[in-house]
Amino acid sequence: MNTAIILVTLLTALAVCQDHDYWVDRVWGELQQAVTCATCEILLGTLKAVAHQGPDVLRAVLEEVCTQAKIADADVCQGTAAAQAPSVFYILEQLQIGSVTSRLMCASLGRLCPWPEIDFNLTLPPEPSSQPITRSVNDNTRDGENRTVRVVHLSDTHVDRFYTAGASYACSKPMCCRPYTAADAPNSTLFPCGDWGGNPRCDPPIRLLTDSLLPVLQGLQPPLAFTLFTGDVVPHDFWLTSRASVEADYNTTYTALQPLTRQGPVYLAIGNHDTSPINIYPVSSTPSSNLTPQWAYDLFAYWSNRLSLQPSLPSP
């Protein structure tokens, strides 16, 4: 048996009744030593043992380790741990150390394990027997005459509803251009954000969409046949997101896109950021009800229908 698996098994068996400080010290120590595949799996085993103590213990330990390691400001660590702990807890409860999944986690988190081979077969449908359609049935152009169809593809707008022009773009948070502190506020910083965004540490204000990009698109000739919008409306304030904030982001961005429907439908796709917590889209068989993003699917379906098919629907 793999030595790492033996150590993890022993650790799990001895994990009962250890206090918060013990787990913080152990996780922090093993995090610093996780430089190989074996030590990475030992760390995962320790986290699995922490999860056995319950989701609240796991959240508190993750928050403290994040703060102790100075990965981010204390409030960012707190918000991130609170948001991600339920999904991390579920994953660790299901995880088997030494499995393809655990090695895949260590491969993706620092490439500490070799990428495991994934047994995956994809069956493609047969090629269509009929000839491909090269012209629309409503195409009135003469043979040999080119017909231009104008389409726009928008993606990753990440509009920040709390963007503040003049706030600092050199803040201590993962995303700036908000007055998090008095030193970050307008007229108090040497690094002020502009009116239209553009700094790589900030997401854009809504005016960049409504007063700049969309008027240009509406003035194009020939007009747009349709628009593709492939998601990510939520800004990168991942430690602050909630169901309410994500729903407000949906409504803000999709309302701004409505004028494009005067030219043609807007077809939507959901992005990895477009739920809370981010990146959590569990399959229907996942038993934990607090992980389901059905509320996001429902609001997305409303806007998808409104922008592509029924522009006369009332606002939510």
Tab-separated table of N, CA and C in Angstrom, residues 134-270:
chain	number	residue	atom	x	y	z
A	134	THR	N	-26.814	25.434	-47.815
A	134	THR	CA	-25.894	26.544	-48.059
A	134	THR	C	-26.611	27.881	-48.177
A	135	ARG	N	-27.959	27.852	-48.296
A	135	ARG	CA	-28.714	29.096	-48.405
A	135	ARG	C	-29.976	29.000	-47.578
A	136	SER	N	-30.390	30.116	-47.005
A	136	SER	CA	-31.640	30.159	-46.267
A	136	SER	C	-32.814	30.100	-47.238
A	137	VAL	N	-33.928	29.550	-46.782
A	137	VAL	CA	-35.127	29.497	-47.629
A	137	VAL	C	-35.665	30.895	-47.887
A	138	ASN	N	-35.301	31.856	-47.031
A	138	ASN	CA	-35.764	33.232	-47.202
A	138	ASN	C	-34.714	34.129	-47.845
A	139	ASP	N	-33.655	33.529	-48.346
A	139	ASP	CA	-32.570	34.297	-48.951
A	139	ASP	C	-32.989	34.724	-50.352
A	140	ASN	N	-33.165	36.037	-50.548
A	140	ASN	CA	-33.621	36.561	-51.836
A	140	ASN	C	-32.484	37.033	-52.732
A	141	THR	N	-31.238	36.789	-52.313
A	141	THR	CA	-30.121	37.224	-53.139
A	141	THR	C	-30.016	36.352	-54.380
A	142	ARG	N	-29.484	36.952	-55.429
A	142	ARG	CA	-29.311	36.222	-56.678
A	142	ARG	C	-28.142	35.259	-56.559
A	143	ASP	N	-28.156	34.197	-57.376
A	143	ASP	CA	-27.052	33.249	-57.386
A	143	ASP	C	-25.744	33.982	-57.647
A	144	GLY	N	-24.734	33.640	-56.875
A	144	GLY	CA	-23.426	34.248	-57.055
A	144	GLY	C	-23.249	35.557	-56.321
A	145	GLU	N	-24.321	36.078	-55.711
A	145	GLU	CA	-24.231	37.347	-54.990
A	145	GLU	C	-23.982	37.073	-53.506
A	146	ASN	N	-22.998	37.717	-52.938
A	146	ASN	CA	-22.690	37.529	-51.525
A	146	ASN	C	-23.723	38.229	-50.647
A	147	ARG	N	-24.029	37.600	-49.522
A	147	ARG	CA	-24.951	38.192	-48.550
A	147	ARG	C	-24.251	38.236	-47.200
A	148	THR	N	-24.159	39.417	-46.621
A	148	THR	CA	-23.469	39.588	-45.350
A	148	THR	C	-24.456	39.499	-44.194
A	149	VAL	N	-24.119	38.679	-43.226
A	149	VAL	CA	-24.888	38.594	-41.985
A	149	VAL	C	-23.967	39.036	-40.858
A	150	ARG	N	-24.369	40.060	-40.142
A	150	ARG	CA	-23.527	40.599	-39.077
A	150	ARG	C	-23.966	40.016	-37.733
A	151	VAL	N	-22.998	39.452	-37.022
A	151	VAL	CA	-23.236	38.827	-35.721
A	151	VAL	C	-22.196	39.362	-34.747
A	152	VAL	N	-22.589	39.565	-33.501
A	152	VAL	CA	-21.626	39.985	-32.488
A	152	VAL	C	-21.586	38.940	-31.373
A	153	HIS	N	-20.395	38.697	-30.875
A	153	HIS	CA	-20.184	37.774	-29.757
A	153	HIS	C	-19.629	38.567	-28.583
A	154	LEU	N	-20.385	38.619	-27.494
A	154	LEU	CA	-19.960	39.287	-26.266
A	154	LEU	C	-19.718	38.244	-25.182
A	155	SER	N	-18.767	38.518	-24.313
A	155	SER	CA	-18.470	37.561	-23.250
A	155	SER	C	-17.706	38.252	-22.128
A	156	ASP	N	-17.837	37.706	-20.924
A	156	ASP	CA	-17.011	38.110	-19.786
A	156	ASP	C	-17.049	39.612	-19.524
A	157	THR	N	-18.240	40.166	-19.473
A	157	THR	CA	-18.351	41.602	-19.199
A	157	THR	C	-18.023	41.921	-17.741
A	158	HIS	N	-18.386	41.046	-16.811
A	158	HIS	CA	-18.018	41.194	-15.386
A	158	HIS	C	-18.270	42.611	-14.871
A	159	VAL	N	-19.429	43.158	-15.164
A	159	VAL	CA	-19.729	44.529	-14.744
A	159	VAL	C	-19.729	44.635	-13.218
A	160	ASP	N	-19.047	45.645	-12.716
A	160	ASP	CA	-18.989	45.897	-11.276
A	160	ASP	C	-19.985	46.998	-10.931
A	161	ARG	N	-21.074	46.624	-10.278
A	161	ARG	CA	-22.104	47.600	-9.915
A	161	ARG	C	-21.599	48.610	-8.883
A	162	PHE	N	-20.516	48.289	-8.203
A	162	PHE	CA	-19.988	49.171	-7.162
A	162	PHE	C	-18.687	49.861	-7.585
A	163	TYR	N	-18.408	49.833	-8.885
A	163	TYR	CA	-17.227	50.530	-9.400
A	163	TYR	C	-17.318	52.005	-9.020
A	164	THR	N	-16.218	52.546	-8.517
A	164	THR	CA	-16.187	53.948	-8.094
A	164	THR	C	-15.030	54.656	-8.780
A	165	ALA	N	-15.364	55.539	-9.704
A	165	ALA	CA	-14.316	56.307	-10.378
A	165	ALA	C	-13.546	57.126	-9.343
A	166	GLY	N	-12.235	57.089	-9.432
A	166	GLY	CA	-11.390	57.806	-8.487
A	166	GLY	C	-10.916	56.966	-7.325
A	167	ALA	N	-11.552	55.801	-7.098
A	167	ALA	CA	-11.074	54.898	-6.054
A	167	ALA	C	-9.757	54.262	-6.498
A	168	SER	N	-9.061	53.643	-5.581
A	168	SER	CA	-7.723	53.129	-5.869
A	168	SER	C	-7.762	51.856	-6.710
A	169	TYR	N	-6.860	51.798	-7.695
A	169	TYR	CA	-6.679	50.555	-8.441
A	169	TYR	C	-5.496	49.754	-7.890
A	170	ALA	N	-4.912	50.214	-6.787
A	170	ALA	CA	-3.778	49.526	-6.166
A	170	ALA	C	-4.139	49.100	-4.743
A	171	CYS	N	-5.335	48.566	-4.573
A	171	CYS	CA	-5.802	48.161	-3.249
A	171	CYS	C	-5.189	46.811	-2.864
A	172	SER	N	-5.532	46.332	-1.669
A	172	SER	CA	-4.989	45.059	-1.190
A	172	SER	C	-5.907	43.876	-1.480
A	173	LYS	N	-7.039	44.109	-2.129
A	173	LYS	CA	-8.003	43.046	-2.416
A	173	LYS	C	-7.729	42.434	-3.795
A	174	PRO	N	-8.333	41.287	-4.082
A	174	PRO	CA	-8.166	40.691	-5.416
A	174	PRO	C	-8.751	41.549	-6.531
A	175	MET	N	-9.716	42.412	-6.213
A	175	MET	CA	-10.329	43.293	-7.200
A	175	MET	C	-10.432	44.689	-6.606
A	176	CYS	N	-10.051	45.701	-7.377
A	176	CYS	CA	-9.981	47.070	-6.853
A	176	CYS	C	-11.034	47.976	-7.493
A	177	CYS	N	-10.775	49.290	-7.411
A	177	CYS	CA	-11.682	50.335	-7.901
A	177	CYS	C	-12.978	50.393	-7.100
A	178	ARG	N	-12.858	50.086	-5.818
A	178	ARG	CA	-13.929	50.283	-4.846
A	178	ARG	C	-13.309	50.922	-3.600
A	179	PRO	N	-14.061	51.744	-2.892
A	179	PRO	CA	-13.507	52.377	-1.682
A	179	PRO	C	-13.611	51.456	-0.468
A	180	TYR	N	-12.836	50.366	-0.475
A	180	TYR	CA	-12.872	49.420	0.643
A	180	TYR	C	-12.466	50.078	1.953
A	181	THR	N	-11.491	50.965	1.897
A	181	THR	CA	-11.001	51.673	3.083
A	181	THR	C	-10.949	53.164	2.765
A	182	ALA	N	-10.723	53.964	3.798
A	182	ALA	CA	-10.602	55.407	3.586
A	182	ALA	C	-9.441	55.728	2.654
A	183	ALA	N	-8.376	54.943	2.734
A	183	ALA	CA	-7.213	55.178	1.876
A	183	ALA	C	-7.497	54.834	0.421
A	184	ASP	N	-8.503	53.988	0.181
A	184	ASP	CA	-8.855	53.607	-1.188
A	184	ASP	C	-9.869	54.557	-1.818
A	185	ALA	N	-10.426	55.473	-1.051
A	185	ALA	CA	-11.515	56.326	-1.522
A	185	ALA	C	-11.017	57.387	-2.505
A	186	PRO	N	-11.915	57.910	-3.339
A	186	PRO	CA	-11.536	58.999	-4.244
A	186	PRO	C	-10.945	60.186	-3.473
A	187	ASN	N	-9.994	60.845	-4.084
A	187	ASN	CA	-9.286	61.998	-3.500
A	187	ASN	C	-8.376	61.612	-2.336
A	188	SER	N	-8.212	60.302	-2.099
A	188	SER	CA	-7.325	59.862	-1.018
A	188	SER	C	-6.236	58.924	-1.509
A	189	THR	N	-6.191	58.680	-2.794
A	189	THR	CA	-5.247	57.712	-3.340
A	189	THR	C	-4.434	58.317	-4.473
A	190	LEU	N	-3.225	57.814	-4.636
A	190	LEU	CA	-2.371	58.238	-5.748
A	190	LEU	C	-2.618	57.402	-6.998
A	191	PHE	N	-3.533	56.439	-6.906
A	191	PHE	CA	-3.775	55.521	-8.015
A	191	PHE	C	-5.263	55.481	-8.357
A	192	PRO	N	-5.828	56.605	-8.825
A	192	PRO	CA	-7.270	56.663	-9.054
A	192	PRO	C	-7.709	55.910	-10.315
A	193	CYS	N	-8.832	55.235	-10.210
A	193	CYS	CA	-9.433	54.565	-11.369
A	193	CYS	C	-10.103	55.599	-12.264
A	194	GLY	N	-10.087	55.348	-13.562
A	194	GLY	CA	-10.730	56.246	-14.503
A	194	GLY	C	-12.237	56.053	-14.545
A	195	ASP	N	-12.896	56.868	-15.352
A	195	ASP	CA	-14.356	56.804	-15.456
A	195	ASP	C	-14.841	55.555	-16.168
A	196	TRP	N	-14.003	54.966	-17.019
A	196	TRP	CA	-14.458	53.883	-17.885
A	196	TRP	C	-13.807	52.540	-17.570
A	197	GLY	N	-13.060	52.456	-16.495
A	197	GLY	CA	-12.383	51.198	-16.192
A	197	GLY	C	-11.092	51.094	-16.977
A	198	GLY	N	-10.727	49.870	-17.322
A	198	GLY	CA	-9.541	49.657	-18.138
A	198	GLY	C	-8.336	49.179	-17.369
A	199	ASN	N	-8.363	49.235	-16.044
A	199	ASN	CA	-7.234	48.737	-15.265
A	199	ASN	C	-7.375	47.235	-15.056
A	200	PRO	N	-6.302	46.457	-15.235
A	200	PRO	CA	-6.418	44.993	-15.117
A	200	PRO	C	-6.807	44.505	-13.731
A	201	ARG	N	-6.694	45.338	-12.701
A	201	ARG	CA	-7.071	44.922	-11.355
A	201	ARG	C	-8.505	45.316	-11.019
A	202	CYS	N	-9.240	45.806	-11.997
A	202	CYS	CA	-10.610	46.247	-11.767
A	202	CYS	C	-11.537	45.663	-12.826
A	203	ASP	N	-12.781	45.449	-12.443
A	203	ASP	CA	-13.812	45.131	-13.417
A	203	ASP	C	-14.464	46.431	-13.869
A	204	PRO	N	-15.122	46.441	-15.032
A	204	PRO	CA	-15.601	47.705	-15.603
A	204	PRO	C	-16.901	48.191	-14.974
A	205	PRO	N	-17.158	49.495	-15.065
A	205	PRO	CA	-18.454	50.032	-14.638
A	205	PRO	C	-19.511	49.748	-15.692
A	206	ILE	N	-20.777	49.848	-15.310
A	206	ILE	CA	-21.872	49.574	-16.238
A	206	ILE	C	-21.869	50.563	-17.399
A	207	ARG	N	-21.351	51.790	-17.170
A	207	ARG	CA	-21.367	52.787	-18.242
A	207	ARG	C	-20.522	52.358	-19.442
A	208	LEU	N	-19.509	51.533	-19.213
A	208	LEU	CA	-18.710	51.064	-20.344
A	208	LEU	C	-19.575	50.251	-21.300
A	209	LEU	N	-20.555	49.547	-20.749
A	209	LEU	CA	-21.461	48.746	-21.566
A	209	LEU	C	-22.560	49.612	-22.166
A	210	THR	N	-23.238	50.396	-21.320
A	210	THR	CA	-24.427	51.122	-21.770
A	210	THR	C	-24.106	52.367	-22.592
A	211	ASP	N	-22.999	53.040	-22.289
A	211	ASP	CA	-22.711	54.327	-22.926
A	211	ASP	C	-21.600	54.274	-23.959
A	212	SER	N	-20.952	53.124	-24.107
A	212	SER	CA	-19.848	53.023	-25.057
A	212	SER	C	-20.044	51.870	-26.033
A	213	LEU	N	-19.994	50.647	-25.527
A	213	LEU	CA	-20.028	49.481	-26.406
A	213	LEU	C	-21.366	49.305	-27.108
A	214	LEU	N	-22.463	49.333	-26.356
A	214	LEU	CA	-23.763	49.039	-26.958
A	214	LEU	C	-24.195	50.083	-27.995
A	215	PRO	N	-23.992	51.392	-27.778
A	215	PRO	CA	-24.331	52.345	-28.837
A	215	PRO	C	-23.580	52.090	-30.141
A	216	VAL	N	-22.332	51.662	-30.041
A	216	VAL	CA	-21.568	51.335	-31.250
A	216	VAL	C	-22.198	50.153	-31.971
A	217	LEU	N	-22.559	49.122	-31.215
A	217	LEU	CA	-23.158	47.934	-31.826
A	217	LEU	C	-24.504	48.254	-32.459
A	218	GLN	N	-25.280	49.124	-31.824
A	218	GLN	CA	-26.593	49.472	-32.362
A	218	GLN	C	-26.494	50.301	-33.636
A	219	GLY	N	-25.346	50.943	-33.838
A	219	GLY	CA	-25.184	51.768	-35.029
A	219	GLY	C	-24.550	51.057	-36.204
A	220	LEU	N	-24.246	49.776	-36.068
A	220	LEU	CA	-23.596	49.043	-37.148
A	220	LEU	C	-24.535	48.843	-38.330
A	221	GLN	N	-23.948	48.897	-39.520
A	221	GLN	CA	-24.696	48.610	-40.748
A	221	GLN	C	-23.918	47.614	-41.588
A	222	PRO	N	-24.551	46.541	-42.073
A	222	PRO	CA	-25.943	46.176	-41.795
A	222	PRO	C	-26.143	45.876	-40.315
A	223	PRO	N	-27.389	45.970	-39.835
A	223	PRO	CA	-27.641	45.746	-38.407
A	223	PRO	C	-27.377	44.301	-38.005
A	224	LEU	N	-27.308	44.079	-36.720
A	224	LEU	CA	-27.014	42.745	-36.200
A	224	LEU	C	-28.155	41.778	-36.499
A	225	ALA	N	-27.790	40.598	-37.003
A	225	ALA	CA	-28.789	39.546	-37.179
A	225	ALA	C	-29.126	38.920	-35.829
A	226	PHE	N	-28.123	38.732	-35.006
A	226	PHE	CA	-28.329	38.255	-33.637
A	226	PHE	C	-27.048	38.481	-32.844
A	227	THR	N	-27.152	38.324	-31.535
A	227	THR	CA	-26.020	38.502	-30.627
A	227	THR	C	-25.834	37.241	-29.801
A	228	LEU	N	-24.586	36.828	-29.636
A	228	LEU	CA	-24.246	35.736	-28.726
A	228	LEU	C	-23.596	36.339	-27.489
A	229	PHE	N	-24.131	35.998	-26.323
A	229	PHE	CA	-23.524	36.457	-25.074
A	229	PHE	C	-23.225	35.223	-24.238
A	230	THR	N	-21.944	34.911	-24.083
A	230	THR	CA	-21.569	33.623	-23.491
A	230	THR	C	-21.137	33.731	-22.025
A	231	GLY	N	-21.792	34.611	-21.296
A	231	GLY	CA	-21.720	34.540	-19.853
A	231	GLY	C	-20.611	35.280	-19.161
A	232	ASP	N	-20.596	35.091	-17.850
A	232	ASP	CA	-19.750	35.767	-16.874
A	232	ASP	C	-20.161	37.230	-16.726
A	233	VAL	N	-21.316	37.423	-16.115
A	233	VAL	CA	-21.785	38.773	-15.808
A	233	VAL	C	-21.343	39.213	-14.413
A	234	VAL	N	-20.989	38.264	-13.557
A	234	VAL	CA	-20.673	38.559	-12.154
A	234	VAL	C	-19.232	39.051	-12.035
A	235	PRO	N	-18.984	40.109	-11.256
A	235	PRO	CA	-17.606	40.594	-11.091
A	235	PRO	C	-16.763	39.626	-10.270
A	236	HIS	N	-15.490	39.934	-10.150
A	236	HIS	CA	-14.536	39.030	-9.501
A	236	HIS	C	-14.436	39.242	-7.983
A	237	ASP	N	-15.482	39.731	-7.358
A	237	ASP	CA	-15.494	39.883	-5.900
A	237	ASP	C	-16.001	38.592	-5.261
A	238	PHE	N	-15.313	37.489	-5.517
A	238	PHE	CA	-15.780	36.153	-5.151
A	238	PHE	C	-15.975	35.978	-3.651
A	239	TRP	N	-15.299	36.742	-2.842
A	239	TRP	CA	-15.427	36.612	-1.388
A	239	TRP	C	-16.660	37.347	-0.853
A	240	LEU	N	-17.334	38.102	-1.713
A	240	LEU	CA	-18.501	38.877	-1.302
A	240	LEU	C	-19.798	38.414	-1.956
A	241	THR	N	-19.724	37.499	-2.895
A	241	THR	CA	-20.922	37.136	-3.653
A	241	THR	C	-21.938	36.408	-2.783
A	242	SER	N	-23.191	36.561	-3.174
A	242	SER	CA	-24.310	35.883	-2.534
A	242	SER	C	-25.374	35.678	-3.598
A	243	ARG	N	-26.396	34.955	-3.263
A	243	ARG	CA	-27.495	34.788	-4.216
A	243	ARG	C	-28.064	36.149	-4.608
A	244	ALA	N	-28.275	37.025	-3.633
A	244	ALA	CA	-28.850	38.336	-3.922
A	244	ALA	C	-27.949	39.160	-4.838
A	245	SER	N	-26.645	39.130	-4.602
A	245	SER	CA	-25.737	39.931	-5.430
A	245	SER	C	-25.656	39.391	-6.852
A	246	VAL	N	-25.655	38.065	-6.996
A	246	VAL	CA	-25.604	37.471	-8.336
A	246	VAL	C	-26.885	37.784	-9.101
A	247	GLU	N	-28.017	37.698	-8.440
A	247	GLU	CA	-29.279	38.028	-9.107
A	247	GLU	C	-29.293	39.489	-9.543
A	248	ALA	N	-28.765	40.381	-8.717
A	248	ALA	CA	-28.683	41.792	-9.101
A	248	ALA	C	-27.748	41.988	-10.290
A	249	ASP	N	-26.656	41.231	-10.340
A	249	ASP	CA	-25.734	41.310	-11.479
A	249	ASP	C	-26.415	40.834	-12.759
A	250	TYR	N	-27.151	39.726	-12.680
A	250	TYR	CA	-27.911	39.256	-13.840
A	250	TYR	C	-28.820	40.373	-14.354
A	251	ASN	N	-29.636	40.914	-13.444
A	251	ASN	CA	-30.643	41.891	-13.859
A	251	ASN	C	-30.008	43.157	-14.415
A	252	THR	N	-28.880	43.576	-13.857
A	252	THR	CA	-28.206	44.781	-14.336
A	252	THR	C	-27.666	44.596	-15.751
A	253	THR	N	-26.924	43.524	-15.976
A	253	THR	CA	-26.299	43.316	-17.287
A	253	THR	C	-27.326	42.962	-18.352
A	254	TYR	N	-28.248	42.073	-18.041
A	254	TYR	CA	-29.212	41.650	-19.055
A	254	TYR	C	-30.206	42.756	-19.391
A	255	THR	N	-30.519	43.622	-18.433
A	255	THR	CA	-31.337	44.792	-18.744
A	255	THR	C	-30.592	45.702	-19.716
A	256	ALA	N	-29.287	45.856	-19.499
A	256	ALA	CA	-28.482	46.695	-20.394
A	256	ALA	C	-28.439	46.140	-21.809
A	257	LEU	N	-28.546	44.816	-21.963
A	257	LEU	CA	-28.483	44.201	-23.292
A	257	LEU	C	-29.800	44.288	-24.058
A	258	GLN	N	-30.875	44.671	-23.388
A	258	GLN	CA	-32.188	44.641	-24.036
A	258	GLN	C	-32.285	45.472	-25.315
A	259	PRO	N	-31.651	46.654	-25.416
A	259	PRO	CA	-31.754	47.411	-26.670
A	259	PRO	C	-31.271	46.644	-27.903
A	260	LEU	N	-30.377	45.671	-27.720
A	260	LEU	CA	-29.898	44.898	-28.868
A	260	LEU	C	-31.003	44.054	-29.490
A	261	THR	N	-32.061	43.756	-28.729
A	261	THR	CA	-33.145	42.926	-29.270
A	261	THR	C	-33.961	43.674	-30.316
A	262	ARG	N	-33.785	44.987	-30.425
A	262	ARG	CA	-34.479	45.731	-31.489
A	262	ARG	C	-33.940	45.351	-32.861
A	263	GLN	N	-32.704	44.839	-32.884
A	263	GLN	CA	-32.105	44.413	-34.145
A	263	GLN	C	-32.234	42.916	-34.371
A	264	GLY	N	-32.193	42.148	-33.304
A	264	GLY	CA	-32.257	40.696	-33.421
A	264	GLY	C	-32.167	40.066	-32.051
A	265	PRO	N	-32.413	38.783	-31.961
A	265	PRO	CA	-32.387	38.113	-30.659
A	265	PRO	C	-30.991	38.094	-30.045
A	266	VAL	N	-30.961	38.001	-28.727
A	266	VAL	CA	-29.721	37.837	-27.977
A	266	VAL	C	-29.759	36.453	-27.344
A	267	TYR	N	-28.814	35.601	-27.722
A	267	TYR	CA	-28.768	34.231	-27.212
A	267	TYR	C	-27.729	34.153	-26.092
A	268	LEU	N	-28.156	33.630	-24.959
A	268	LEU	CA	-27.324	33.640	-23.759
A	268	LEU	C	-26.754	32.268	-23.436
A	269	ALA	N	-25.594	32.274	-22.795
A	269	ALA	CA	-25.023	31.076	-22.167
A	269	ALA	C	-24.589	31.480	-20.766
A	270	ILE	N	-24.631	30.539	-19.846
A	270	ILE	CA	-24.265	30.832	-18.465
A	270	ILE	C	-22.757	30.633	-18.283
